[in-house]
Each structure stands twice: as structure tokens, then as C-alpha cells.
Short mmCIF file of C-alpha atoms and ligand atoms in Angstrom, two decimals:
data_model
loop_
_atom_site.label_atom_id
_atom_site.label_comp_id
_atom_site.label_asym_id
_atom_site.label_seq_id
_atom_site.Cartn_x
_atom_site.Cartn_y
_atom_site.Cartn_z
CA MET A 1 198.65 130.15 66.76
CA SER A 2 196.12 128.23 65.18
CA GLU A 3 192.74 128.44 66.22
CA ARG A 4 189.48 126.32 65.81
CA ILE A 5 186.60 127.48 66.10
CA LEU A 6 183.00 125.43 66.47
CA GLY A 7 180.44 126.65 64.73
CA ILE A 8 176.88 126.02 64.99
CA GLU A 9 174.33 127.03 62.19
CA THR A 10 170.50 126.91 62.03
CA SER A 11 168.69 129.53 60.49
CA CYS A 12 166.81 127.74 58.70
CA ASP A 13 165.83 124.26 58.06
CA GLU A 14 169.70 121.99 57.93
CA THR A 15 170.94 122.22 62.10
CA ALA A 16 175.09 121.89 61.47
CA ALA A 17 177.79 122.15 63.66
CA ALA A 18 181.25 122.47 62.35
CA VAL A 19 185.06 122.20 63.90
CA VAL A 20 187.57 124.88 61.66
CA SER A 21 191.49 125.24 61.93
CA ASP A 22 192.51 128.23 60.73
CA GLY A 23 189.62 129.32 58.76
CA ARG A 24 190.07 126.56 55.42
CA GLU A 25 191.40 123.40 57.76
CA VAL A 26 187.88 121.58 57.77
CA LEU A 27 188.67 119.14 61.52
CA SER A 28 184.30 117.85 60.83
CA SER A 29 180.95 119.09 59.57
CA VAL A 30 178.01 117.53 60.42
CA ILE A 31 174.30 118.40 58.63
CA HIS A 32 171.75 116.81 60.22
CA SER A 33 168.78 117.98 57.46
CA GLN A 34 165.13 118.83 57.81
CA ILE A 35 163.94 118.09 54.22
CA ASP A 36 161.95 115.28 55.43
CA GLU A 37 160.39 116.98 57.50
CA HIS A 38 159.28 120.19 55.68
CA ALA A 39 158.75 118.75 52.00
CA VAL A 40 155.42 117.61 52.65
CA TYR A 41 154.56 121.17 53.66
CA GLY A 42 156.68 121.98 50.09
CA GLY A 43 158.45 124.86 52.49
CA VAL A 44 160.05 125.22 55.73
CA VAL A 45 157.42 125.16 58.48
CA PRO A 46 159.48 127.92 60.98
CA GLU A 47 157.15 125.97 64.36
CA LEU A 48 158.73 122.75 63.20
CA ALA A 49 162.11 123.93 62.26
CA GLY A 50 162.21 124.84 65.64
CA ARG A 51 161.33 122.05 67.41
CA SER A 52 164.06 119.89 65.49
CA HIS A 53 166.97 121.89 66.34
CA LEU A 54 166.24 121.56 69.37
CA ARG A 55 165.59 117.90 69.24
CA GLU A 56 169.51 117.86 67.08
CA LEU A 57 171.56 120.75 67.41
CA THR A 58 172.99 119.08 71.40
CA GLY A 59 174.04 115.45 69.32
CA ILE A 60 175.43 116.95 66.47
CA THR A 61 177.80 119.97 68.31
CA ASP A 62 178.87 116.87 69.85
CA ARG A 63 179.63 114.62 66.72
CA ALA A 64 181.08 117.53 65.57
CA LEU A 65 183.40 117.43 68.18
CA VAL A 66 184.64 114.13 68.47
CA GLU A 67 184.71 113.65 64.34
CA ALA A 68 187.32 116.52 65.03
CA GLY A 69 189.38 114.60 67.49
CA VAL A 70 189.24 117.68 69.73
CA GLY A 71 187.06 118.60 73.64
CA LEU A 72 185.63 121.96 74.16
CA GLU A 73 188.67 122.36 76.42
CA GLU A 74 191.13 122.25 73.13
CA ILE A 75 188.29 125.05 71.36
CA ASP A 76 189.32 128.41 70.92
CA ALA A 77 185.86 130.60 70.17
CA VAL A 78 182.30 129.40 69.34
CA ALA A 79 181.09 131.32 66.77
CA VAL A 80 176.77 131.15 65.56
CA THR A 81 174.68 132.32 63.49
CA THR A 82 172.65 135.45 65.17
CA ARG A 83 171.13 136.86 61.31
CA PRO A 84 169.23 136.40 59.37
CA GLY A 85 166.93 133.81 59.04
CA LEU A 86 164.43 131.72 60.87
CA ILE A 87 163.92 133.20 64.70
CA GLY A 88 163.17 130.92 66.59
CA SER A 89 165.43 128.60 64.85
CA LEU A 90 168.35 131.04 65.70
CA LEU A 91 167.16 131.23 68.88
CA VAL A 92 168.24 127.56 69.53
CA GLY A 93 171.63 128.11 67.83
CA VAL A 94 172.57 131.40 69.71
CA SER A 95 170.97 129.75 72.91
CA THR A 96 173.22 126.38 72.56
CA ALA A 97 176.38 128.21 71.99
CA LYS A 98 175.97 130.64 74.38
CA GLY A 99 175.90 127.83 77.13
CA LEU A 100 179.12 125.87 75.64
CA ALA A 101 181.11 129.30 75.37
CA TYR A 102 180.39 130.30 78.90
CA GLY A 103 180.58 126.30 80.81
CA ALA A 104 183.33 126.25 79.03
CA ASP A 105 185.40 129.96 79.39
CA LEU A 106 185.33 130.45 75.94
CA PRO A 107 184.32 133.85 73.87
CA LEU A 108 181.25 133.73 71.87
CA ILE A 109 181.59 135.36 68.30
CA GLY A 110 178.04 135.51 66.15
CA VAL A 111 178.30 135.46 62.03
CA HIS A 112 175.73 136.73 59.84
CA HIS A 113 174.33 133.89 58.14
CA ILE A 114 174.74 135.90 54.06
CA GLU A 115 178.36 136.61 55.24
CA ALA A 116 179.44 133.27 56.13
CA HIS A 117 177.81 132.04 52.14
CA VAL A 118 179.84 134.74 50.52
CA TYR A 119 182.93 133.46 52.58
CA ALA A 120 182.21 129.80 52.03
CA ALA A 121 183.07 130.80 48.14
CA THR A 122 186.67 131.91 49.48
CA MET A 123 187.38 128.58 51.12
CA GLU A 124 189.04 126.89 48.24
CA CYS A 125 190.71 129.87 46.89
CA SER A 126 194.45 129.93 46.49
CA SER A 127 194.56 132.89 46.98
CA PRO A 128 192.25 135.96 48.56
CA PRO A 129 189.74 136.81 45.64
CA TYR A 130 189.46 140.78 46.77
CA PRO A 131 188.14 142.72 46.55
CA CYS A 132 185.13 141.44 44.10
CA ILE A 133 181.68 141.23 43.83
CA ALA A 134 180.07 138.66 45.40
CA LEU A 135 176.24 137.39 44.35
CA VAL A 136 174.24 135.65 47.27
CA VAL A 137 171.69 133.76 45.77
CA SER A 138 169.65 131.58 48.07
CA GLY A 139 166.35 130.17 49.33
CA GLY A 140 165.72 133.34 51.60
CA HIS A 141 168.07 135.71 49.80
CA THR A 142 169.13 137.00 46.50
CA ALA A 143 171.95 140.22 46.65
CA LEU A 144 174.88 142.27 45.26
CA TYR A 145 178.10 142.63 47.42
CA ARG A 146 181.17 144.63 47.11
CA ALA A 147 183.52 142.64 48.98
CA GLU A 148 186.30 144.42 50.14
CA SER A 149 187.71 141.76 52.31
CA PRO A 150 186.20 138.81 54.32
CA LEU A 151 184.03 141.28 57.09
CA GLU A 152 183.70 144.30 54.57
CA HIS A 153 180.42 143.97 52.27
CA THR A 154 178.64 146.70 50.81
CA LEU A 155 175.32 146.29 48.90
CA LEU A 156 175.46 146.85 45.88
CA ALA A 157 171.64 145.58 44.86
CA ALA A 158 168.69 143.27 46.04
CA THR A 159 166.08 141.21 44.87
CA LEU A 160 162.27 143.52 45.34
CA ASP A 161 160.20 140.65 45.88
CA ASP A 162 161.13 136.84 45.82
CA ALA A 163 164.89 135.02 46.97
CA ALA A 164 165.70 132.92 43.33
CA GLY A 165 165.36 130.33 45.35
CA GLU A 166 162.01 130.90 47.09
CA ALA A 167 161.27 131.56 43.23
CA PHE A 168 162.83 127.53 42.32
CA ASP A 169 160.17 126.34 45.39
CA LYS A 170 157.61 128.01 44.06
CA VAL A 171 157.45 127.01 40.43
CA ALA A 172 158.43 123.24 41.69
CA TRP A 173 155.35 122.93 43.71
CA LEU A 174 153.49 124.25 40.54
CA LEU A 175 154.50 121.80 38.53
CA GLY A 176 153.75 119.16 40.55
CA LEU A 177 157.82 118.35 42.04
CA PRO A 178 158.88 117.89 45.56
CA TYR A 179 160.18 120.75 47.57
CA PRO A 180 163.59 122.08 47.73
CA GLY A 181 162.44 122.99 44.49
CA GLY A 182 165.61 123.77 42.70
CA PRO A 183 167.27 120.53 42.75
CA SER A 184 164.04 118.71 41.10
CA VAL A 185 163.05 121.99 38.61
CA SER A 186 166.82 121.93 37.25
CA ALA A 187 166.56 118.00 36.69
CA LEU A 188 163.02 118.25 34.75
CA ALA A 189 165.01 121.34 32.70
CA ARG A 190 167.54 119.14 31.55
CA GLU A 191 164.50 117.80 29.38
CA GLY A 192 163.10 121.07 28.59
CA ARG A 193 163.68 123.50 26.06
CA ALA A 194 165.21 126.93 27.03
CA ASP A 195 164.47 129.51 24.26
CA ALA A 196 160.79 127.02 24.32
CA ILE A 197 158.72 129.65 26.15
CA ALA A 198 159.77 133.36 26.39
CA PHE A 199 158.68 134.12 29.99
CA PRO A 200 159.03 137.80 31.78
CA ARG A 201 162.94 139.38 32.86
CA TYR A 202 162.89 142.25 34.98
CA ARG A 203 164.58 145.41 33.94
CA ALA A 204 164.42 147.32 37.13
CA PRO A 205 163.42 151.48 35.88
CA GLY A 206 165.53 153.98 34.97
CA GLY A 207 167.98 151.58 34.32
CA GLY A 208 168.96 150.82 38.35
CA GLY A 209 169.56 147.57 39.36
CA GLY A 210 168.19 144.87 41.17
CA PHE A 211 166.07 141.46 40.98
CA SER A 212 162.35 140.60 40.60
CA PHE A 213 160.94 136.97 40.16
CA SER A 214 157.63 137.23 41.64
CA GLY A 215 156.42 138.34 37.92
CA LEU A 216 158.16 135.43 36.35
CA LYS A 217 156.59 133.43 38.52
CA THR A 218 153.28 134.52 38.10
CA SER A 219 153.44 133.49 34.35
CA VAL A 220 155.18 130.89 35.04
CA LEU A 221 150.82 129.85 37.16
CA TYR A 222 149.31 131.34 33.59
CA HIS A 223 151.26 129.13 31.46
CA LEU A 224 150.48 126.02 33.16
CA ARG A 225 146.50 126.80 34.01
CA GLY A 226 146.00 128.09 31.10
CA GLY A 227 145.00 131.65 31.16
CA ASP A 228 143.31 130.55 34.30
CA ALA A 229 144.61 131.16 37.94
CA LEU A 230 142.41 129.72 39.35
CA ALA A 231 142.63 125.62 37.68
CA PRO A 232 143.59 122.81 39.54
CA THR A 233 147.22 122.32 40.07
CA PRO A 234 149.52 119.90 38.23
CA PRO A 235 148.44 121.46 35.12
CA PRO A 236 145.26 119.95 33.46
CA GLU A 237 145.17 116.96 32.04
CA GLY A 238 146.45 116.47 27.97
CA ILE A 239 148.82 119.56 28.35
CA ASP A 240 152.71 118.27 29.79
CA ASP A 241 154.97 120.70 28.39
CA ARG A 242 156.54 120.80 31.85
CA ALA A 243 160.02 120.16 31.05
CA ASP A 244 160.02 123.12 28.20
CA VAL A 245 158.71 125.07 31.52
CA ALA A 246 161.13 124.26 33.91
CA ALA A 247 163.73 124.98 30.82
CA SER A 248 162.69 128.22 30.16
CA PHE A 249 161.52 129.07 34.12
CA GLU A 250 165.51 128.28 34.79
CA GLN A 251 167.16 130.31 31.67
CA ALA A 252 165.15 133.08 32.89
CA VAL A 253 166.82 133.67 35.98
CA VAL A 254 169.87 132.63 35.41
CA GLU A 255 170.07 135.36 32.34
CA ALA A 256 169.03 137.75 35.26
CA LEU A 257 171.66 137.22 37.94
CA VAL A 258 174.13 136.36 35.69
CA SER A 259 172.89 140.32 33.39
CA GLU A 260 173.12 141.78 36.82
CA THR A 261 176.28 140.22 38.68
CA LEU A 262 178.33 141.33 35.45
CA ARG A 263 176.70 144.57 34.55
CA ALA A 264 177.33 145.35 38.62
CA ALA A 265 180.96 143.69 38.29
CA ARG A 266 181.60 145.83 35.62
CA ARG A 267 180.41 149.43 37.24
CA GLU A 268 183.04 148.11 39.98
CA GLY A 269 185.69 147.60 38.37
CA LEU A 270 186.43 144.33 40.02
CA GLU A 271 187.66 141.41 38.11
CA THR A 272 186.70 138.71 40.24
CA ILE A 273 182.99 137.14 40.69
CA LEU A 274 182.13 135.20 43.84
CA VAL A 275 179.02 133.03 43.28
CA ALA A 276 177.91 131.90 47.56
CA GLY A 277 174.47 130.30 47.93
CA GLY A 278 172.44 127.21 47.35
CA VAL A 279 171.07 128.66 44.39
CA ALA A 280 174.92 128.57 43.23
CA CYS A 281 174.88 124.38 42.92
CA ASN A 282 172.69 125.07 39.51
CA HIS A 283 174.58 124.00 36.98
CA ARG A 284 172.81 126.42 34.01
CA LEU A 285 174.09 129.47 36.35
CA ARG A 286 177.30 127.54 37.06
CA GLU A 287 178.36 127.07 33.09
CA GLU A 288 176.43 130.31 32.38
CA MET A 289 178.32 132.62 35.00
CA LYS A 290 181.30 130.98 34.30
CA ARG A 291 180.99 131.75 30.21
CA GLN A 292 179.93 134.74 30.05
CA GLY A 293 182.00 135.95 33.13
CA GLU A 294 185.70 134.38 31.48
CA GLN A 295 184.19 136.28 28.05
CA ASP A 296 184.47 139.86 30.13
CA GLY A 297 187.88 138.57 31.11
CA ARG A 298 186.70 138.50 34.57
CA LEU A 299 187.12 135.30 37.44
CA VAL A 300 184.67 133.39 37.83
CA VAL A 301 184.24 131.75 41.41
CA PHE A 302 182.23 128.67 43.13
CA PRO A 303 182.21 127.17 45.70
CA SER A 304 182.17 122.84 45.69
CA PRO A 305 178.06 122.72 45.74
CA SER A 306 178.81 121.43 49.90
CA TYR A 307 179.52 124.60 50.45
CA CYS A 308 177.55 126.43 48.65
CA THR A 309 173.55 125.43 50.75
CA ASP A 310 173.93 126.08 54.17
CA ASN A 311 176.37 124.41 56.20
CA ALA A 312 178.52 124.84 59.15
CA VAL A 313 182.13 125.25 57.94
CA MET A 314 181.35 128.09 56.39
CA ILE A 315 180.28 129.69 60.03
CA ALA A 316 183.64 128.57 61.65
CA GLY A 317 185.94 130.29 59.15
CA LEU A 318 183.74 133.51 59.58
CA GLY A 319 184.36 133.13 63.03
CA SER A 320 188.29 132.31 62.70
CA GLU A 321 188.50 135.63 60.68
CA LEU A 322 186.07 137.68 63.01
CA LEU A 323 188.15 136.19 66.55
CA ARG A 324 191.17 137.46 64.59
CA ALA A 325 189.78 140.60 64.10
CA GLY A 326 188.93 141.17 68.51
CA ARG A 327 184.85 141.20 67.37
CA THR A 328 184.08 139.24 70.09
CA CYS A 329 180.12 139.27 71.62
CA GLY A 330 179.15 139.53 74.83
CA TRP A 331 176.51 137.95 77.41
CA ASP A 332 173.66 139.53 75.92
CA LEU A 333 174.17 138.66 72.38
CA ASP A 334 170.76 138.30 70.72
CA ALA A 335 169.33 136.69 67.26
CA SER A 336 167.50 138.88 64.91
CA PRO A 337 165.80 137.21 61.56
CA ARG A 338 166.95 140.45 59.12
O1 LIG B 401 171.27 128.31 51.17
P1 LIG B 401 170.18 127.34 51.32
O2 LIG B 401 171.25 126.13 51.35
O3 LIG B 401 169.84 128.46 52.00
C1 LIG B 401 169.88 129.65 52.89
O4 LIG B 401 170.28 129.78 53.74
O5 LIG B 401 168.26 129.99 51.63
O6 LIG B 401 169.65 127.20 49.59
C2 LIG B 401 168.51 126.01 49.90
C3 LIG B 401 167.87 126.88 48.23
C4 LIG B 401 166.38 126.28 48.01
O7 LIG B 401 165.54 127.50 47.62
C5 LIG B 401 167.03 125.50 47.19
O8 LIG B 401 165.80 125.04 45.85
C6 LIG B 401 168.02 125.89 46.52
O9 LIG B 401 168.78 127.24 47.65
N1 LIG B 401 168.56 125.13 45.63
C7 LIG B 401 168.72 124.98 44.40
C8 LIG B 401 169.09 123.88 43.82
N2 LIG B 401 170.05 123.44 45.49
C9 LIG B 401 169.31 124.25 45.89
N3 LIG B 401 168.54 125.62 43.03
C10 LIG B 401 168.11 126.21 41.41
N4 LIG B 401 169.06 124.91 41.35
C11 LIG B 401 169.87 123.95 42.07
N5 LIG B 401 170.47 122.73 41.89
ZN1 LIG B 402 171.96 130.10 53.52
#
């Protein structure tokens, strides 16, 4: 029998709700982005994010049900992101999901945001891609997992400091480009040369794995300010190699992501590589991972761009798998930032 899940996502700056049938068929997907509210600050302001979710979530959830053409009585479970994310924002989603599930006497399911990003990358696959290597690259996370199934993930490596998306956002700010930085840096990078500036690449000591982007970000800062970190931003007049900076920075991030992912795939003996999260929209990452992965004899899977960034389809989808596995939650379900 087919089951319909209502998914709710409020972990960061997207208020989203979706109805998904059988973990794959998307009946509706509604997203309210808060980008305009945060852009003026150059990043997400947690307090504003929480308040905005509170204002929007009920309307967004209603719309998801209306667009799916179903009432709450035709839903089989309510799934909600519980972690990781901004705690105030998560709590809005969790409390709303609890209220809906309790009122309609439905099972409640807590979903891990990162595992849902990985699930999103599998939703358009014609057959299950497991086992595989999953690279999750978003504004808050950069990590490699070994995934055996939608519900089994082993962490292989993570960033020591900034997430890849966070590095894009901070470099955008240094370049005087709008938030979110990924799309704006990437657009400027198309006009520059990726080999113009030799920004550093992190190498883990002793041949270990992992990522680090804070040194790269600092190098961009020093480059733009002519070695004087306290000089004003945007860059001093007369020096405008910002397109080359954007392209060379993007190249450094992409090289780190691709080489670590391929190393992990070889080490783990896995043929399939999934890439998920907002940075998976990046066209250079998509091209390079596909090119080098295929050269190495591996299948590389990226979700459509709308499934890379935060959405509730991935929450409802993974919620379906959790429901089938009997992993429902009690009314004491809580949110957690980690
Ligand atoms: O997955 P996501 O929507 O939210 C989190 O869970 O963090 O990812 C948002 C991140 C932002 O840092 C944004 O700058 C980055 O994804 N991003 C990109 C691109 N589009 C979005 N980074 C690089 N290139 C892009 N085209
Ligand atoms: Zn995300």
C-alpha cells in the first residue's frame, strides 16, 4: 500500500513543506526562502530565521497539502528535520510537526538533515545506488560518508573548520558579492581564469583525510588586501582581479572536494559517488566530479539543482523509509543543533 508523508524542513533559512508518496513521487513541494531577509547581513541571522519560520510555516504547510490535493486525514505520517541546524529554527518545525501529528493522530518521524540531503540525491536514480560514497557539501556541512542504505551512514571524513558553502559565502563577502555566496562567486568565476592565482590546497598530515577551507579563505583575504588584512573591503581601487580570484578560489575548493571523494571511493572500493547539498549546484564541481569520477571508472550522481538546496521533499522521502523501518518517535521528540 502506498504511504503519503508530509515533510517539514526549518533547519536553516528555508521554510519548506512537501507531500511525497512512497518515498519517491512528489505530490507537492513548497519552499519559502528567507534569503532577502538575511542578505543585508551577509549571512543567516539565527534569531531572524526562527521568527520567519514561525510566521511562515503554517501557511507553507497548508499550501503543501492543498497543492498535493490531500487533507491531513489522507496523510500517513508527519516527518520533520530534528537535527542538525539552528536550534530556534528547528524547534519551530518540530513543535509544528508534533501539533499536526498529535491533532490528526499520525505517527511522528524525526529526520536527520544531512541523511536527507543524501536521500535527495537518490530520488532520481532508476535503481538504488547503494552502497556508495556520499559527499555532502552545504552551507553548514562538508563531509564524506559511506552509505549502505538510506538509513545506514558511516562518517569517513569531515571539514576541520569551515564548510565549503560557508567558504563560498565568506569569500563572496570579501569580494563584495551578494549572499548566498555560492551562486554569486560561481557566476563571477565564469569570467576569470581558474589558474590565475595559486591559492593553497589543504593536505591532511600523515596522508589522513578530511577538508579544511579556512586557510584558503585567509589567503583570499590577504590577496585582496595586498597582504594587509586590515585594509578595507571591497578591494583597494586599481586592483580588480576579482573574477580571477573567484575562479581560482572555486578551483581550489573543487579540487579538494573531488580528490578527497575519489580517494575515499578507491579506499572503500565503492563504484558509485553521490554528491548532495547546496554546493552540489556548483557547475564546476558537477563537471570535474563527473569527468574525473568517470575517468576512474565510477558512476557519479548529482541531484537536480532544486533537490541540492534545502527542501522538504528530501525530509518526506527519507521519512517514508523511516516509517517502513518502524522508526517513529514519541511525543518527547526533541531538536538538536548537532
Ligand atoms: O544545502 P543548503 O541549501 O543549506 C544548508 O544545509 O547549509 O546549502 C546552502 C549553501 C550556501 O552556502 C550556498 O552559498 C551554497 O550552498 N551554494 C553554492 C552554489 N549554490 C548554493 N555553492 C557553490 N556554488 C553554487 N552554485
Ligand atoms: Zn541543507
